[in-house]
Coordinates of C-alpha atoms in Angstrom, one line a residue:
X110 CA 3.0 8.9 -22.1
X111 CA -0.7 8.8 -23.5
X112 CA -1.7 11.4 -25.2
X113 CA -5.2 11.9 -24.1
X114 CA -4.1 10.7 -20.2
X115 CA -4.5 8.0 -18.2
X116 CA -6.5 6.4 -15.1
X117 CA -5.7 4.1 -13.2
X118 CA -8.3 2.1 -10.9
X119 CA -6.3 0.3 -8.2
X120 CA -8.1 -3.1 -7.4
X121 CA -6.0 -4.8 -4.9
X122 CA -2.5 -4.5 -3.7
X123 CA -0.3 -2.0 -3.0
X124 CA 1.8 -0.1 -6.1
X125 CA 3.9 3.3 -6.9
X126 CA 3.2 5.6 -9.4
X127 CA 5.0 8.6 -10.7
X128 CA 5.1 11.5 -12.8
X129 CA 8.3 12.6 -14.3
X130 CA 9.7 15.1 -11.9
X131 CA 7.5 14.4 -8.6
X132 CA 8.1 11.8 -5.9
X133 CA 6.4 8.4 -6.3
X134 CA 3.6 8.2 -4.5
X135 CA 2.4 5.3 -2.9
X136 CA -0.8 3.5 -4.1
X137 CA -3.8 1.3 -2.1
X138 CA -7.0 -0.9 -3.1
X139 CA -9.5 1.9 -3.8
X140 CA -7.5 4.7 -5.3
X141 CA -8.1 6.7 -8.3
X142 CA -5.1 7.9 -10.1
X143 CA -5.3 10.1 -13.0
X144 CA -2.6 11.4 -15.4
X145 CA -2.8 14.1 -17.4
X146 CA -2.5 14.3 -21.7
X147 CA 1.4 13.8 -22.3
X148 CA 2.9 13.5 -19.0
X149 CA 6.0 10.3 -18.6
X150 CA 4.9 8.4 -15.5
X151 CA 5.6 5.1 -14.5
X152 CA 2.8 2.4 -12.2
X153 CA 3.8 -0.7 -10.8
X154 CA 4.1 -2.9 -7.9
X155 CA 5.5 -2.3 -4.7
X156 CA 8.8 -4.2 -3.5
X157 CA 6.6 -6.5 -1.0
X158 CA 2.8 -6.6 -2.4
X159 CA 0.9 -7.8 -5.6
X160 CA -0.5 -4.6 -7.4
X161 CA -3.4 -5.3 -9.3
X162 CA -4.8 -2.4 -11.5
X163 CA -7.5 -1.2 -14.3
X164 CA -5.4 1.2 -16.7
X165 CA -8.1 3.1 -19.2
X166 CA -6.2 4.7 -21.8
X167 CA -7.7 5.8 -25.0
X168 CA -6.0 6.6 -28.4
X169 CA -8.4 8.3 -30.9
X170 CA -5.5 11.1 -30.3
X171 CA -2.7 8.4 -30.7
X172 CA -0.8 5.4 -29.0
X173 CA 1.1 5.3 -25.9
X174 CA 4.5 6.7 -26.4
X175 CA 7.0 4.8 -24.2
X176 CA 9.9 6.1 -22.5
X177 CA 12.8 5.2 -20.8
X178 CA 12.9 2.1 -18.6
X179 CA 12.4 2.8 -14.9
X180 CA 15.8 1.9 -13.1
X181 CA 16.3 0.3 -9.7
X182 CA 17.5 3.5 -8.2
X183 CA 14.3 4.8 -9.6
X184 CA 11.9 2.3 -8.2
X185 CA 14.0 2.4 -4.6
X186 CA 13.8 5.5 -3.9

């Protein structure tokens, strides 16, 4: 979690991302993906593709707060 949000500027590859509570979403070169103040999400690379990405976080509110590790049931399904 970030407490003022996050974007994320997809650069190449193919990734996931997810917001606790929604279904992961598939990612492309070219998206724009932005969370909201406080929400647990999750980015990373798909199964079968480099992800490369531009995460702009800020903290004049505070530090990323991290959570629970994704699992493999997670990141399957």
């Amino acid at each position: 979690m970030h407490p003022v949000g996050q974007i994320l500027l997809v650069t190449d590859g193919v990734g996931y991302v997810q917001e606790k509570g929604k279904p992961k979403r598939v990612v492309r070169k070219g998206d724009v993906v932005v969370f909201p103040p406080n929400v647990s999400h999750w980015h990373g690379a798909s199964a079968d593709s480099a992800f490369v990405q531009i995460a702009i976080t800020g903290r004049e509110k505070g530090e990323t707060i991290w959570q629970e590790i994704v699992t493999d049931e997670e990141y399957r399904q």
